[in-house]
Coordinates of C-alpha atoms in Angstrom, one line a residue:
M277 CA 204.6 23.1 44.3
M278 CA 202.4 25.7 43.3
T279 CA 198.6 25.0 43.6
Q280 CA 196.8 28.4 43.3
R281 CA 196.8 31.0 40.6
Q282 CA 197.3 34.2 41.9
E283 CA 194.8 36.8 41.0
G284 CA 194.9 40.4 41.0
P285 CA 194.9 43.9 38.5
R286 CA 197.3 43.4 35.6
S287 CA 198.9 46.4 34.5
S288 CA 201.6 47.4 32.1
G289 CA 205.2 45.6 32.5
P290 CA 208.6 45.7 30.9
V291 CA 209.5 44.6 27.5
L292 CA 210.9 41.2 26.9
S293 CA 212.7 40.5 23.7
G294 CA 213.2 37.4 22.2
P295 CA 215.3 36.3 19.1
E296 CA 213.3 39.0 17.0
G297 CA 212.7 41.6 19.4
G298 CA 208.9 40.7 20.1
A299 CA 207.5 42.2 23.1
L300 CA 206.0 40.3 26.0
S301 CA 204.2 43.4 27.6
H302 CA 204.0 46.9 27.2
Q303 CA 206.9 49.0 27.2
R304 CA 208.2 51.3 30.0
P305 CA 209.0 55.0 29.1
R306 CA 212.1 55.5 27.4
G307 CA 214.8 57.6 28.6
P308 CA 216.9 60.3 26.8
I309 CA 217.6 59.4 23.3
W310 CA 221.4 59.5 23.7
R311 CA 221.1 56.7 26.3
T312 CA 221.6 53.1 24.9
S313 CA 222.0 49.4 26.5
R314 CA 224.1 48.8 23.5
P315 CA 227.1 50.8 23.7
V316 CA 229.5 48.7 21.7
S317 CA 227.2 48.7 18.7
A318 CA 226.5 52.5 19.0
V319 CA 230.5 53.0 19.1
L320 CA 230.9 50.8 16.2
V321 CA 228.5 52.6 14.0
A322 CA 229.6 56.0 15.1
A323 CA 233.2 55.4 14.3
V324 CA 232.6 53.5 10.9
G325 CA 230.3 56.2 10.0
G326 CA 232.7 58.9 10.9
G327 CA 235.6 57.5 8.9
A328 CA 233.5 56.7 6.1
L329 CA 232.3 60.4 6.0
A330 CA 235.9 61.8 6.4
A331 CA 237.0 59.3 3.6
L332 CA 234.5 60.6 1.2
V333 CA 235.0 64.0 1.7
W334 CA 238.8 63.7 1.7
T335 CA 238.5 61.8 -1.6
A336 CA 236.2 64.1 -3.3
A337 CA 238.4 67.3 -2.4
T338 CA 241.7 65.4 -3.7
G339 CA 240.0 63.7 -6.7
F340 CA 239.4 60.0 -7.7
V341 CA 242.6 58.1 -8.7
E342 CA 241.4 55.8 -11.9
P343 CA 237.7 57.0 -11.7
Y344 CA 236.2 54.4 -13.9
V345 CA 237.8 51.6 -12.1
A346 CA 236.5 53.1 -8.5
L347 CA 233.0 53.3 -10.5
S348 CA 233.0 49.8 -11.4
F349 CA 233.8 48.4 -8.2
C350 CA 231.4 50.8 -6.6
L351 CA 228.5 49.6 -8.9
V352 CA 229.3 45.9 -8.1
I353 CA 229.5 46.7 -4.2
A354 CA 226.0 48.5 -4.6
I355 CA 224.7 45.6 -6.5
G356 CA 225.9 43.2 -4.1
E357 CA 224.5 45.3 -1.2
L358 CA 221.1 45.2 -2.9
A359 CA 221.3 41.4 -2.9
R360 CA 222.1 41.1 0.8
I361 CA 220.6 38.0 2.4
T362 CA 219.6 37.0 6.0
L363 CA 221.4 34.0 7.1
P364 CA 220.2 31.6 10.0
G365 CA 220.8 33.4 13.4
Y366 CA 219.2 36.7 11.9
R367 CA 222.7 37.8 10.5
E368 CA 222.6 39.9 7.4
A369 CA 225.2 39.2 4.9
A370 CA 226.2 40.7 1.4
P371 CA 228.8 38.3 0.0
I372 CA 229.3 39.9 -3.5
A373 CA 229.4 43.4 -1.9
S374 CA 231.9 42.3 0.5
A375 CA 234.2 40.4 -2.1
G376 CA 234.2 43.7 -4.4
A377 CA 235.3 45.5 -1.3
I378 CA 238.0 43.2 -0.5
S379 CA 239.1 42.9 -4.0
Y380 CA 239.3 46.5 -4.6
A381 CA 241.3 46.9 -1.3
F382 CA 243.9 44.4 -2.6
L383 CA 243.8 45.6 -6.4
L384 CA 247.5 46.5 -7.4
T385 CA 247.2 46.5 -11.0
L386 CA 244.6 46.2 -14.1
G387 CA 245.8 44.7 -17.0
A388 CA 249.0 45.8 -17.6
G389 CA 248.8 49.2 -15.5
P390 CA 249.4 49.7 -12.1
L391 CA 247.1 51.3 -9.8
H392 CA 247.8 53.8 -7.1
H393 CA 244.4 54.4 -5.5
S394 CA 244.9 55.2 -1.4
A395 CA 243.2 53.6 1.6
W396 CA 241.1 56.5 1.7
Q397 CA 239.7 56.0 -1.7
V398 CA 239.1 52.4 -0.8
V399 CA 236.9 53.4 2.1
A400 CA 235.1 56.2 0.2
V401 CA 234.1 53.8 -2.7
V402 CA 233.0 50.8 -0.4
A403 CA 231.1 53.3 1.7
L404 CA 229.7 54.8 -1.4
G405 CA 228.6 51.6 -2.9
V406 CA 227.0 50.1 0.3
A407 CA 225.1 53.2 0.8
L408 CA 223.7 53.1 -2.8
G409 CA 223.1 49.5 -2.5
E410 CA 220.7 50.4 0.6
L411 CA 218.7 53.1 -0.7
P412 CA 216.1 50.8 -2.8
H413 CA 215.8 48.7 0.6
I414 CA 215.3 51.7 2.7
A415 CA 212.8 53.1 0.2
V416 CA 210.4 50.4 0.4
G417 CA 210.9 49.7 4.1
R418 CA 213.5 47.4 4.8
G419 CA 215.9 49.1 6.3
P420 CA 219.3 47.1 7.3
R421 CA 220.7 46.4 10.5
V422 CA 223.1 49.2 11.1
E423 CA 225.6 47.2 13.0
D424 CA 225.9 44.7 10.1
V425 CA 226.2 47.5 7.5
A426 CA 229.2 49.0 9.8
R427 CA 230.7 45.7 10.3
R428 CA 231.1 45.1 6.2
V429 CA 232.7 48.7 5.9
F430 CA 234.7 48.0 8.8
V431 CA 236.1 44.9 7.3
A432 CA 237.1 46.8 4.1
V433 CA 238.7 49.6 6.3
L434 CA 241.1 47.1 8.0
L435 CA 242.1 45.6 4.8
A436 CA 242.8 48.8 3.2
V437 CA 244.6 50.5 6.1
A438 CA 246.8 47.5 6.4
F439 CA 247.4 46.2 3.1
R440 CA 247.8 49.6 1.0
P441 CA 250.7 51.1 2.9
L442 CA 252.4 47.7 3.5
A443 CA 252.3 47.0 -0.4
E444 CA 254.1 50.0 -1.1
Q445 CA 256.8 49.4 1.5
L446 CA 257.3 45.8 0.2
G447 CA 257.2 47.4 -3.6
L448 CA 254.3 45.1 -4.6
S449 CA 253.3 46.3 -7.9
G450 CA 251.7 43.0 -9.5
P451 CA 250.8 39.6 -8.7
S452 CA 253.5 37.6 -7.0
V453 CA 253.6 35.0 -4.3
T454 CA 254.5 37.5 -1.7
A455 CA 251.5 39.6 -2.7
T456 CA 249.3 36.5 -2.7
L457 CA 250.3 35.3 0.8
L458 CA 250.0 38.7 2.2
M459 CA 246.4 39.1 0.9
A460 CA 245.5 35.5 2.1
A461 CA 246.8 36.2 5.5
L462 CA 245.2 39.7 5.8
A463 CA 241.7 38.3 4.5
M464 CA 242.0 35.4 7.4
L465 CA 242.8 38.2 9.9
A466 CA 240.1 40.5 8.8
W467 CA 237.7 37.5 9.2
L468 CA 238.8 36.7 12.4
A469 CA 238.3 40.2 13.5
D470 CA 235.0 40.4 12.1
A471 CA 233.9 37.4 13.8
L472 CA 235.2 38.6 17.0
V473 CA 233.3 41.9 16.7
A474 CA 230.3 40.1 15.5
A475 CA 230.5 37.8 18.5
V476 CA 231.0 41.0 21.0
L477 CA 227.6 42.7 19.3
R478 CA 225.9 39.2 19.5
A479 CA 226.7 39.0 23.3
E480 CA 225.7 42.3 23.9
R481 CA 222.3 41.9 21.9
L482 CA 221.3 38.8 23.6
R483 CA 223.0 39.3 26.9
T484 CA 224.7 35.9 26.6
R485 CA 228.2 35.1 27.4
L486 CA 230.9 36.2 25.0
G487 CA 233.0 32.8 24.9
V488 CA 229.7 31.2 23.7
A489 CA 229.1 34.1 21.2
V490 CA 232.6 33.6 19.7
R491 CA 232.1 29.9 19.0
D492 CA 229.0 30.7 17.4
E493 CA 230.1 33.3 15.2
L494 CA 233.4 31.4 14.3
R495 CA 231.3 28.4 13.4
A496 CA 228.5 30.2 11.5
Q497 CA 230.7 32.3 9.2
F498 CA 233.2 30.2 8.5
A499 CA 231.8 28.6 5.3
M500 CA 230.8 32.3 4.1
G501 CA 233.8 34.0 5.4
A502 CA 236.0 31.5 3.4
A503 CA 233.8 32.0 0.2
I504 CA 233.8 35.7 0.3
G505 CA 237.9 36.1 1.5
S506 CA 239.0 33.6 -1.5
S507 CA 236.7 35.4 -3.8
G508 CA 238.1 38.7 -3.0
V509 CA 241.7 37.5 -3.5
L510 CA 241.0 35.9 -6.9
I511 CA 239.2 38.8 -8.2
A512 CA 242.0 41.2 -7.3
L513 CA 244.6 38.5 -8.9
A514 CA 242.1 37.9 -11.7
C515 CA 242.2 41.8 -12.8
T516 CA 245.8 42.1 -13.0
V517 CA 245.7 39.6 -16.1
T518 CA 242.2 40.0 -17.8
G519 CA 241.1 43.8 -16.5
L520 CA 237.7 44.6 -15.3
A521 CA 236.5 41.4 -16.9
G522 CA 237.9 39.5 -13.9
L523 CA 235.5 41.2 -11.8
L524 CA 232.6 39.7 -13.4
V525 CA 233.7 36.6 -14.3
F526 CA 234.9 35.6 -10.5
T527 CA 231.9 37.3 -9.2
A528 CA 229.8 34.6 -10.9
P529 CA 230.7 31.6 -8.6
L530 CA 230.2 33.7 -5.4
L531 CA 226.6 34.5 -7.0
V532 CA 225.9 30.7 -7.1
S533 CA 227.1 30.2 -3.6
Q534 CA 225.1 33.1 -2.3
M535 CA 221.9 31.8 -3.9
A536 CA 222.7 28.4 -2.1
F537 CA 223.0 30.0 1.2
R538 CA 219.8 32.0 0.7
R539 CA 217.8 28.8 -0.5
H540 CA 219.3 27.3 3.0
A541 CA 218.2 30.3 5.1
E542 CA 214.6 30.3 3.4
V543 CA 214.2 26.4 4.4
R544 CA 215.1 27.4 7.9
R545 CA 212.7 30.3 8.0
T546 CA 210.0 28.2 6.4
Y547 CA 210.6 25.8 9.2
L548 CA 210.6 28.2 11.8
E549 CA 207.2 29.6 10.7
T550 CA 205.7 26.2 10.5
V551 CA 206.8 25.4 14.0
R552 CA 205.0 28.8 15.2
A553 CA 202.0 28.4 13.2
L554 CA 201.7 25.0 14.8
S555 CA 202.1 26.4 18.5
R556 CA 199.0 28.8 17.7
V557 CA 196.6 25.6 17.1
T558 CA 196.4 25.7 21.0
E559 CA 195.7 29.3 21.5
V560 CA 193.1 29.3 18.5
G561 CA 191.5 26.1 20.1
G562 CA 191.2 27.9 23.3
Y563 CA 193.5 25.6 25.5
V564 CA 195.8 28.3 26.4
E565 CA 195.8 32.3 26.5
N566 CA 196.4 34.2 23.4
G567 CA 200.5 34.9 23.1
H568 CA 201.3 32.3 25.7
S569 CA 203.6 30.0 23.7
R570 CA 205.4 33.1 22.2
R571 CA 205.9 34.6 25.7
V572 CA 207.2 31.5 27.0
S573 CA 209.5 31.2 24.0
H574 CA 211.0 34.6 24.4
L575 CA 211.4 34.0 28.1
S576 CA 213.1 30.9 27.8
H577 CA 215.3 32.3 25.3
G578 CA 216.4 35.2 27.5
I579 CA 216.9 32.5 30.4
A580 CA 219.1 30.3 27.9
C581 CA 221.1 33.2 26.7
E582 CA 221.6 34.3 30.5
L583 CA 222.8 30.5 31.0
G584 CA 225.1 30.7 28.2
L585 CA 223.4 27.9 25.8
A586 CA 224.9 27.7 22.4
E587 CA 223.1 29.0 19.1
A588 CA 222.0 25.4 17.9
E589 CA 220.6 24.5 21.6
L590 CA 218.7 28.1 21.4
L591 CA 217.0 27.0 18.2
E592 CA 216.3 23.5 19.8
L593 CA 214.7 25.3 22.9
E594 CA 212.7 28.1 20.8
Y595 CA 211.1 24.9 19.0
A596 CA 210.4 23.2 22.3
A597 CA 209.2 26.3 24.2
L598 CA 206.8 27.1 21.3
M599 CA 205.2 23.6 21.3
H600 CA 205.4 22.5 25.0
D601 CA 201.4 23.0 25.2
I602 CA 200.6 21.1 22.0
G603 CA 199.6 18.0 24.3
Q604 CA 196.7 19.7 25.3
L605 CA 195.1 19.2 22.0
S606 CA 194.4 15.7 23.8
L607 CA 192.0 17.3 26.5
R608 CA 188.5 16.6 26.4
E609 CA 188.1 20.1 28.2
P610 CA 190.8 22.9 28.4
I611 CA 192.3 23.5 31.7
A612 CA 191.3 26.6 33.3
G613 CA 193.2 29.4 31.9
G614 CA 195.4 27.0 29.9
A615 CA 197.6 26.7 33.1
T616 CA 199.2 23.7 33.2
V617 CA 201.0 24.4 36.2
L618 CA 197.6 24.2 38.2
A619 CA 197.0 20.5 36.7
S620 CA 197.8 17.4 38.5
P621 CA 201.2 16.0 38.1
R622 CA 199.7 13.0 36.4
E623 CA 197.7 15.4 33.9
Q624 CA 200.8 17.3 33.3
R625 CA 202.9 14.1 32.3
R626 CA 200.2 12.9 30.2
I627 CA 200.0 16.5 28.2
A628 CA 203.7 16.2 28.2
E629 CA 204.0 12.9 26.6
L630 CA 201.2 13.5 24.1
G631 CA 202.8 16.5 23.0
S632 CA 206.4 14.6 22.8
A633 CA 204.9 11.8 20.5
I634 CA 203.3 14.8 18.2
I635 CA 206.7 16.3 17.7
R636 CA 208.2 12.9 17.1
E637 CA 206.1 12.1 13.9
T638 CA 208.2 14.7 12.2
G639 CA 211.1 12.6 12.5
V640 CA 213.8 15.2 12.8
L641 CA 213.0 16.8 16.2
D642 CA 214.0 14.3 18.6
N643 CA 215.9 16.4 20.8
V644 CA 212.9 18.8 21.1
A645 CA 210.5 16.1 21.7
E646 CA 212.6 15.0 24.5
M647 CA 212.6 18.4 26.2
V648 CA 208.7 18.6 25.9
R649 CA 208.3 15.2 27.2
R650 CA 210.3 15.9 30.5
Q651 CA 209.2 19.5 31.0
C652 CA 206.8 18.7 34.1
E653 CA 209.4 16.7 35.9
P654 CA 210.7 17.7 39.2
L655 CA 214.1 18.9 39.4
A656 CA 215.7 15.4 40.4
G657 CA 213.7 13.9 37.6
D658 CA 211.2 10.9 37.5
G659 CA 212.6 7.3 37.9
D660 CA 215.9 6.2 36.4
E661 CA 216.2 9.1 33.9
G662 CA 217.9 11.5 36.1
V663 CA 217.9 15.2 36.0
P664 CA 215.7 16.6 33.1
P665 CA 217.6 18.2 30.3
L666 CA 218.5 22.0 30.8
G667 CA 216.0 23.0 28.2
S668 CA 213.1 21.3 30.0
R669 CA 214.1 22.8 33.2
I670 CA 214.1 26.2 31.5
I671 CA 210.6 25.6 29.9
K672 CA 209.2 24.3 33.4
V673 CA 210.2 27.7 34.8
A674 CA 209.0 30.1 32.1
N675 CA 205.8 28.3 31.6
A676 CA 205.0 28.4 35.3
F677 CA 206.0 32.1 35.3
D678 CA 203.8 32.9 32.5
D679 CA 200.8 30.8 33.7
L680 CA 200.7 32.8 36.8
V681 CA 201.5 36.1 35.7
G682 CA 199.9 36.2 32.2
E683 CA 200.7 38.9 29.8
N684 CA 200.6 42.1 31.7
G685 CA 201.2 41.2 35.2
D686 CA 202.5 44.3 37.2
E687 CA 205.8 44.5 39.1
E688 CA 204.4 43.4 42.5
R689 CA 202.6 40.2 40.8
R690 CA 205.8 39.3 39.0
A691 CA 207.9 39.6 42.3
A692 CA 205.2 37.7 44.1
V693 CA 205.4 34.6 41.7
L694 CA 209.3 34.7 41.2
E695 CA 209.2 34.4 45.2
R696 CA 207.0 31.5 44.8
L697 CA 209.1 29.9 42.3
R698 CA 212.3 30.4 44.6
M699 CA 210.5 28.8 47.3
D700 CA 210.0 25.4 45.1
T701 CA 213.9 25.4 44.0
D702 CA 214.6 22.6 46.4
S703 CA 212.2 20.0 44.8
E704 CA 210.4 21.2 41.5
Y705 CA 212.5 24.1 39.7
D706 CA 216.1 24.5 39.1
P707 CA 217.5 27.6 41.2
R708 CA 220.3 28.3 38.5
V709 CA 217.1 28.9 36.0
V710 CA 215.1 30.7 38.7
D711 CA 218.1 33.2 39.2
A712 CA 218.4 33.5 35.3
L713 CA 214.9 34.3 35.3
A714 CA 215.5 37.0 37.6
S715 CA 218.3 38.6 36.0
V716 CA 216.1 38.8 32.7
L717 CA 213.0 40.4 34.2
A718 CA 215.5 42.7 36.1
R719 CA 216.9 44.1 32.9
F720 CA 213.5 45.5 31.8

């Protein structure tokens, strides 16, 4: 086990991005602007953007079919995009805009009259509505995550290209059992395709395993996807009877659902901000270095993604990593530099147990409390409890690394600390976690 804190000059190091892209240290000089570490995202945005631009040019050149209908749906999509929300997991969604886009792609008749707009026009109307809805956000500095906008347009492209030609071949000119089943089937397939694309983008962004990302996205998007898809089909069918009034009538229930999702997301966001504020108490009190909890949290997140932890486990780990040092508030005098890795095993255990007791007082974070309680245990564990939870082992490695490197450790210092951690993998640190830490550091 380490008994000595390494000293030496500190200089600029790499950026380590956590769940929200926060930096752990200074940035390296960037390469050419055309290079990107996220090629799938770049290809998706370029392909959707190019297709949308081509659809707009083509539709403008040939003229809009039923322009008043197109304008009505365009405005609904724009309003829905303006009211977009951020869901847990930092996912952007625009339920009303997405439902409007789906319904316009599926729309066969309006009242008693048939509609003959092409797939190109559907893409053009959706792209224009999305762009108009995003302009106010951009004007006030709340630009969207471009890949999420591209995904919303991508779903409309899939449905329009699949449904409009197929409806013509089958002779579908109004509501029928065949048309309804086809709409429902295509809406489900489009949702699955969107979830898979979102999973690929998430795996690319977080550097996690694709299988884990797929499960996370399917679980996270199921309720919202079902609400959006069913609303889009209902709006398309209702408009065949009621005209454009159906667009407003069946958008209202989705608006209520969106408000519920927004409230849930705000509660989760407030909860996390409260935890982050609580983690700052040890820094304000001088018990740990400024930014230590945030850096340990970001390192732990990167390691956990490398090891393939699910989204729910990542959230619990983030809570535990942020509050892993809260037990230091019980100390009469702070540890030098706040480095618990330099404290005696007995003192480390006492800090961890007191921190766990504080967290258990919330009544809802028992798993987080258990991770904090066992973070100082050796690899084999203490007593009869066995090996500590993986989250505890991750925090132990991330905490030791940051304690010994600090905020701006240079590459030589980081390499030396990493080697010291490897030397203790037979007793103190999980070798898989240390290898994952090395992989995280090597990317930056």
